[in-house]
mmCIF file of C-alpha atoms in Angstrom:
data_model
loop_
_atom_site.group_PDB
_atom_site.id
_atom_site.type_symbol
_atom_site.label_atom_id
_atom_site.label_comp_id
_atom_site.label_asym_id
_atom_site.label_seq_id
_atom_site.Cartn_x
_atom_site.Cartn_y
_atom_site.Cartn_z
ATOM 1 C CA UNK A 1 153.062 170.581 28.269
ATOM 2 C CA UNK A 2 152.494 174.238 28.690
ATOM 3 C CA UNK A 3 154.900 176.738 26.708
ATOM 4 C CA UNK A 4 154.890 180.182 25.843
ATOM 5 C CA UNK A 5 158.064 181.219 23.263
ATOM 6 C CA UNK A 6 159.172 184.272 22.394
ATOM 7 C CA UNK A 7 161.580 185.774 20.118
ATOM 8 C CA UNK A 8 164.594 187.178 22.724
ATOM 9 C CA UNK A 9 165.982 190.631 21.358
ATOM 10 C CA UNK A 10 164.502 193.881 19.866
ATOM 11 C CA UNK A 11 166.082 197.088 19.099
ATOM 12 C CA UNK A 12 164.438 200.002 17.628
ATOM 13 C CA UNK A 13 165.035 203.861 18.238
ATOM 14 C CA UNK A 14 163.258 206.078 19.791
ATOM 15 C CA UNK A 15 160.192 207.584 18.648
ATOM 16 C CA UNK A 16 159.918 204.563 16.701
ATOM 17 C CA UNK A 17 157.114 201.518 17.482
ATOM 18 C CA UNK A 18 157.993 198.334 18.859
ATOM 19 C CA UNK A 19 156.283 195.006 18.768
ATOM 20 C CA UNK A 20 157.174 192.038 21.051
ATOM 21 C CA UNK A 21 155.390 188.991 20.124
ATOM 22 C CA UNK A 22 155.034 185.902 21.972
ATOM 23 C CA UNK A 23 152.998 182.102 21.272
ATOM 24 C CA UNK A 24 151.820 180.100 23.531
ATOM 25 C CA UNK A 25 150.553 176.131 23.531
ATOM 26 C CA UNK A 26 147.913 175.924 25.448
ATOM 27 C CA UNK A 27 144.731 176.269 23.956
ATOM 28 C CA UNK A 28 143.399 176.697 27.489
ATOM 29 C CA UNK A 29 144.968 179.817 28.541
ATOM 30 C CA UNK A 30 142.776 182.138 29.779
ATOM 31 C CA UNK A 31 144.793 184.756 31.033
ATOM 32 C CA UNK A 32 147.574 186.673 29.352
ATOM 33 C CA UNK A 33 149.896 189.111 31.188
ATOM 34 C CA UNK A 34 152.747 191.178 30.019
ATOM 35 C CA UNK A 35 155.548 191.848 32.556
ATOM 36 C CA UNK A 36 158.389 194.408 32.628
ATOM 37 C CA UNK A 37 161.704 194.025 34.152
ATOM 38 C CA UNK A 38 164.440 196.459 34.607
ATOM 39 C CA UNK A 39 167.969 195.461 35.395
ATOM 40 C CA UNK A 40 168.175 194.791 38.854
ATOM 41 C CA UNK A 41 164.457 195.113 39.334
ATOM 42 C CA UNK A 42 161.440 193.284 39.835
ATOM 43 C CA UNK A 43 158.769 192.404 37.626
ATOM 44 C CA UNK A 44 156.061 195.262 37.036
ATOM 45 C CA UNK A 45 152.697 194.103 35.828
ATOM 46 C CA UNK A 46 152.394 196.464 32.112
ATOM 47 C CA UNK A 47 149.366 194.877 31.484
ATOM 48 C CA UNK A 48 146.890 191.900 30.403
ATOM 49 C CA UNK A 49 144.125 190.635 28.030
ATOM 50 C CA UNK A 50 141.737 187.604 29.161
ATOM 51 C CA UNK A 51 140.976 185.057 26.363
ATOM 52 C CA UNK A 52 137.864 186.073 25.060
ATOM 53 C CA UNK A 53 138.784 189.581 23.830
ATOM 54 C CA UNK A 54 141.297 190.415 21.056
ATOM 55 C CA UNK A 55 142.476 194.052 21.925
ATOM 56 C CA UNK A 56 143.410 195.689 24.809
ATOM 57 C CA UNK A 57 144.575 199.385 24.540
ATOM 58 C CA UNK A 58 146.474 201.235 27.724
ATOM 59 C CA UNK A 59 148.199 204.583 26.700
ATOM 60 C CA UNK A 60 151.077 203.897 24.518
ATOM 61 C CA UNK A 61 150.215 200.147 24.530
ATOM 62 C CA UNK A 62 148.436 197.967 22.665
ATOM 63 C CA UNK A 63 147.827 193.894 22.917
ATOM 64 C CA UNK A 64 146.682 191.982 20.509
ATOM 65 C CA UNK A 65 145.460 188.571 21.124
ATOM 66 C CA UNK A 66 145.064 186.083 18.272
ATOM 67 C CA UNK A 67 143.288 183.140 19.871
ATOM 68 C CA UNK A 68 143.152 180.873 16.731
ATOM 69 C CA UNK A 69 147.071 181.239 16.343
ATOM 70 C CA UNK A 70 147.796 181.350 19.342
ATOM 71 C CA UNK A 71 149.659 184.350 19.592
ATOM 72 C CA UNK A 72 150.074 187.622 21.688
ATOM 73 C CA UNK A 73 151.841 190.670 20.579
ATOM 74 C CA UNK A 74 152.813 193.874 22.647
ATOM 75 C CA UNK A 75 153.027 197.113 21.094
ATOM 76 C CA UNK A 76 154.493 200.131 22.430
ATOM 77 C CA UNK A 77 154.119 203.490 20.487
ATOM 78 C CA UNK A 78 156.471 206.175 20.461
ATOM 79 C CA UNK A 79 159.339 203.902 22.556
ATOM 80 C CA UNK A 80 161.156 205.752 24.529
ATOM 81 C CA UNK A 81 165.097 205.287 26.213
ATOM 82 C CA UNK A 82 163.109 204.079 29.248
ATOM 83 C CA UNK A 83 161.421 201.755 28.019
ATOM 84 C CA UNK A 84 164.762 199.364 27.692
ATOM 85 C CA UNK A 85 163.943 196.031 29.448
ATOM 86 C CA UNK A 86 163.114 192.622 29.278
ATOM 87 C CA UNK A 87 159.870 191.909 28.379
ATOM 88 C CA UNK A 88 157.758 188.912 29.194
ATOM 89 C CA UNK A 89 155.149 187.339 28.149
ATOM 90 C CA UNK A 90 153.400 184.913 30.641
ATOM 91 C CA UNK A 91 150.227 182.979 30.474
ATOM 92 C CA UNK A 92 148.139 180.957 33.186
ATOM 93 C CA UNK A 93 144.340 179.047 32.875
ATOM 94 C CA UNK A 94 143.012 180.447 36.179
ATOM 95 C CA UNK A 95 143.008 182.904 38.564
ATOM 96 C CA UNK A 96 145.346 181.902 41.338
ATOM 97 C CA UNK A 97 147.238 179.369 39.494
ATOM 98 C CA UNK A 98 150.837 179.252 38.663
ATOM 99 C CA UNK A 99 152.260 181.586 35.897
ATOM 100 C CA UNK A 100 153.867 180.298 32.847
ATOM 101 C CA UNK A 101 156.700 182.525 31.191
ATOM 102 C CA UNK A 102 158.161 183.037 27.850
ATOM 103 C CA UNK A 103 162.388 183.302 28.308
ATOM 104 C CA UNK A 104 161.709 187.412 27.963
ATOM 105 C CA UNK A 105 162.581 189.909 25.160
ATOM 106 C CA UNK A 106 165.225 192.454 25.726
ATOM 107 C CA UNK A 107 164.378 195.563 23.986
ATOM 108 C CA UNK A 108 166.807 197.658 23.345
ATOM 109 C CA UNK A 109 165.866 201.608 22.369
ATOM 110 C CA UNK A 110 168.440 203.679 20.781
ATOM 111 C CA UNK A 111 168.299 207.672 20.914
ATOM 112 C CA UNK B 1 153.329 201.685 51.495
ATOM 113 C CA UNK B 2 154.964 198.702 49.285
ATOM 114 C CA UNK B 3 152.397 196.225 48.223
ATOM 115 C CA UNK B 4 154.690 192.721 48.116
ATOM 116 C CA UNK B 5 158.396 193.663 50.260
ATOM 117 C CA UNK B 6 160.984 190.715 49.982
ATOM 118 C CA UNK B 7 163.701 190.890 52.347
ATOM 119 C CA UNK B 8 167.109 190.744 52.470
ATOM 120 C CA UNK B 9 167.132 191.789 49.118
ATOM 121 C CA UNK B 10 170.798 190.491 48.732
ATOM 122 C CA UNK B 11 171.818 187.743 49.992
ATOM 123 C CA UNK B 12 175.758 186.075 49.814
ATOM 124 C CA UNK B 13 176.380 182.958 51.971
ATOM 125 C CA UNK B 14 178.626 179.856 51.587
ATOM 126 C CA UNK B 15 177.716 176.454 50.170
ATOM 127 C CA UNK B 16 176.382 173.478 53.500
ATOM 128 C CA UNK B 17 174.509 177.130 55.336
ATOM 129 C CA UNK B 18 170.835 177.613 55.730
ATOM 130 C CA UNK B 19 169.073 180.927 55.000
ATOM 131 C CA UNK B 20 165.692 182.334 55.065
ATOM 132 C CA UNK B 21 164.007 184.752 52.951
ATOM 133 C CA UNK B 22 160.844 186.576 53.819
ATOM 134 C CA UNK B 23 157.894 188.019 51.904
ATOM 135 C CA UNK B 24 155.192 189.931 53.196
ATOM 136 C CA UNK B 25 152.204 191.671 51.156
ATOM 137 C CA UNK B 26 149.621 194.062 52.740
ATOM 138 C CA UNK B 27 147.235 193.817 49.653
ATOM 139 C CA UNK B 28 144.938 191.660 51.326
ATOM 140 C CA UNK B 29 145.481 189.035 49.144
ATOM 141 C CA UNK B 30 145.034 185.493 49.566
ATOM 142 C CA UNK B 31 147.614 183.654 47.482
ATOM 143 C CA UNK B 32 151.236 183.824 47.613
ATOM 144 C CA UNK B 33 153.831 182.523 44.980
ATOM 145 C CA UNK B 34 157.618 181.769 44.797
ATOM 146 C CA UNK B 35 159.185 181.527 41.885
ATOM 147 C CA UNK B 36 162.962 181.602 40.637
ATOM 148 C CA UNK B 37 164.353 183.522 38.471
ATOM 149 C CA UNK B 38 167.882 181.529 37.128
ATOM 150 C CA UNK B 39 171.033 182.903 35.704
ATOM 151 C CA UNK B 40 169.323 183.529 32.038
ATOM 152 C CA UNK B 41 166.484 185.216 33.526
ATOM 153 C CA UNK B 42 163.745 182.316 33.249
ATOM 154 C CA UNK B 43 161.096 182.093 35.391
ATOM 155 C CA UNK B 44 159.525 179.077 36.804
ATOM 156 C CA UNK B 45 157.211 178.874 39.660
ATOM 157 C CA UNK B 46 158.133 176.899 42.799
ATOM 158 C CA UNK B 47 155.542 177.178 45.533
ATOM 159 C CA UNK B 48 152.136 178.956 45.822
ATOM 160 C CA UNK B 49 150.209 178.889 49.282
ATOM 161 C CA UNK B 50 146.257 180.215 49.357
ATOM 162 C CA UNK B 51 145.195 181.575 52.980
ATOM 163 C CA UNK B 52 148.162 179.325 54.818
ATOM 164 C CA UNK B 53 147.192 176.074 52.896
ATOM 165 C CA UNK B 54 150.331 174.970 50.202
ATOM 166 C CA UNK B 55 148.356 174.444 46.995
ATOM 167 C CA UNK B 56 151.164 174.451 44.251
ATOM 168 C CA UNK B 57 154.514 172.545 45.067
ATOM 169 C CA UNK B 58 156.469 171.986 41.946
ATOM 170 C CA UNK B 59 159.435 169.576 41.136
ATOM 171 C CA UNK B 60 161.863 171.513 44.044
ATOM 172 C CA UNK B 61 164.302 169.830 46.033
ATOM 173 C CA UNK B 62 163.368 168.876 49.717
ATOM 174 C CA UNK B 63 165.602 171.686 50.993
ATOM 175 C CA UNK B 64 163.116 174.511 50.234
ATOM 176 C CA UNK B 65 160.467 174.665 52.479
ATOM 177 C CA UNK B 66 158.049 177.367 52.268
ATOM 178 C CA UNK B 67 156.289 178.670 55.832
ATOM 179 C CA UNK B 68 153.385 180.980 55.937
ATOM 180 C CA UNK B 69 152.629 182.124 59.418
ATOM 181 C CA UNK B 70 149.567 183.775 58.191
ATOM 182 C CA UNK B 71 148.193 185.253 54.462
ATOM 183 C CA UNK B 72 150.172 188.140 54.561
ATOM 184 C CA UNK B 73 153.215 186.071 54.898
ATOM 185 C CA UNK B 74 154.747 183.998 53.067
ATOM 186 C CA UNK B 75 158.534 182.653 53.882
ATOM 187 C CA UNK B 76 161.178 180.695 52.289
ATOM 188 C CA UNK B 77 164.077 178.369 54.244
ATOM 189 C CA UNK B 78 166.771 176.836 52.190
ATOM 190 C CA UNK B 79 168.566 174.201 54.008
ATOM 191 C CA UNK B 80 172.135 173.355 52.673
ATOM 192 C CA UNK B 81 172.559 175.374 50.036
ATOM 193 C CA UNK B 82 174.179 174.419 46.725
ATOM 194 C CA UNK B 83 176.107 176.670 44.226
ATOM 195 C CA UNK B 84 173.083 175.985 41.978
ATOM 196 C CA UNK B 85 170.628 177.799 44.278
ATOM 197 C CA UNK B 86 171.867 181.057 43.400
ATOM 198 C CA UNK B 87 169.384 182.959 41.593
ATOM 199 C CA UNK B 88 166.978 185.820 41.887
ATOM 200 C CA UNK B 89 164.175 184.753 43.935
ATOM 201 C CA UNK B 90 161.286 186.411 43.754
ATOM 202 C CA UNK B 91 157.489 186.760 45.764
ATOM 203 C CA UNK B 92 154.267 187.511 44.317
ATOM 204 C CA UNK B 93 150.624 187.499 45.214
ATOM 205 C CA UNK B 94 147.500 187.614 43.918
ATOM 206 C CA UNK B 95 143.977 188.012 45.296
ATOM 207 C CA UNK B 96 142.788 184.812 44.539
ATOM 208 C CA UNK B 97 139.576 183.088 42.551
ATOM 209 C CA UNK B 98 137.534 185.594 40.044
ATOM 210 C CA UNK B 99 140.092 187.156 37.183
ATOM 211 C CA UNK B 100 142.978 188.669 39.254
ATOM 212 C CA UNK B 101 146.492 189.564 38.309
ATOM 213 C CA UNK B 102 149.741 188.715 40.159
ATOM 214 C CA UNK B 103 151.704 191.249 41.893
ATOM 215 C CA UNK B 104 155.781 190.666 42.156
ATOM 216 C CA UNK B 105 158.131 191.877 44.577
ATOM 217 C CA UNK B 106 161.374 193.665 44.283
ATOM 218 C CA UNK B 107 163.863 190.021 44.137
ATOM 219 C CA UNK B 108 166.412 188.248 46.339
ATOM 220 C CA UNK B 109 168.748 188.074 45.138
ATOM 221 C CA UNK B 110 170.932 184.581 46.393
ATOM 222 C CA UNK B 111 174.808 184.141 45.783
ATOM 223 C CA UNK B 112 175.915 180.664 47.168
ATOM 224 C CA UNK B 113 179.985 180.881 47.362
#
């Protein structure tokens, strides 16, 4: 079945870069989303990549997509105290179709 | 001007009750997701409806029962609720076919005494 894993604590300091990386299973993802949640909050859409590129660049972050490997990476440059949440990764094959999560990565940003 | 609005957006009842949760988007979207959100934080989808019709109904027990009264809306009734319901529950929707992304809510969050 479908999975998407990734690895479920960070911590860097600020100014520093982090990288959240997450693999998935199913060859036949086509969409790739990264989510951000605040305590208490909801989930806010940071960004996504469909399958047939392998960057994506948005301000501070950057997603790389490794299609062979399977694998999806976040990074956020120059991470800031705000930028504390859980991050997660989520795939899904088409538009309209259920999304499958990782478990989320905490990141945790020291000043 | 809030694009998906869940309400309540707490929610504390006792174990046997039945509650309701709304969801209401004014995106213009035509598909609308449930999903749950458990005690660890992970996510699984429950329901998804496109324009009134249910078209994703995962493994859920028989006391959820999604309504949507029209694309905008898209409601959830839990009959005789159990301890284990309580969670964060959470809306989304998305505009349907073509490459789209999903848009979440703010959370219910449920606490069955």
């Amino acid at each position: 079945g479908e999975d998407v894993e990734q690895s479920l604590f960070l911590s860097v300091r600020e100014g520093d870069s982090s990288v959240i990386n997450c693999t998935y299973t199913d060859s036949s993802s086509t969409y790739l989303y990264w989510y951000k949640q605040e305590p208490g909050a909801g989930l806010q859409l940071l960004t996504y990549i469909f399958s047939n590129m392998d960057m994506k660049q948005d301000q501070r972050l950057t997603v790389l997509l490794n299609k062979k490997d399977k694998h999806l990476s976040l990074r956020i440059a120059d991470t800031q105290t705000g930028d504390s949440a859980i991050y997660f990764c989520a795939e899904n094959q088409q538009a309209g179709t259920a999304l499958i999560f990782g478990k989320g990565t905490t990141l945790s940003v020291s000043s | 001007d809030t694009a998906v609005s869940q309400t309540p957006k707490y929610l504390v009842t006792q174990m046997g009750n039945d509650k309701s949760i709304k969801c209401e988007q004014n995106l213009g979207h035509d598909t609308m997701y449930w999903y749950k959100q458990d005690s660890k934080k992970f996510l699984k989808i429950m329901f998804s409806y496109n324009n009134k019709e249910l078209i994703i109904n995962e493994t859920v027990p028989n006391r959820f029962s999604p309504k949507s009264p029209d694309k905008a809306h898209l409601n959830l009734h839990i009959n005789s609720l159990e301890l284990g319901d309580s969670a964060v529950y959470f809306c989304a929707s998305s505009l349907g076919g073509g490459r789209d992304t999903q848009y979440f809510g703010p959370g219910t969050r449920l606490t069955v005494l």
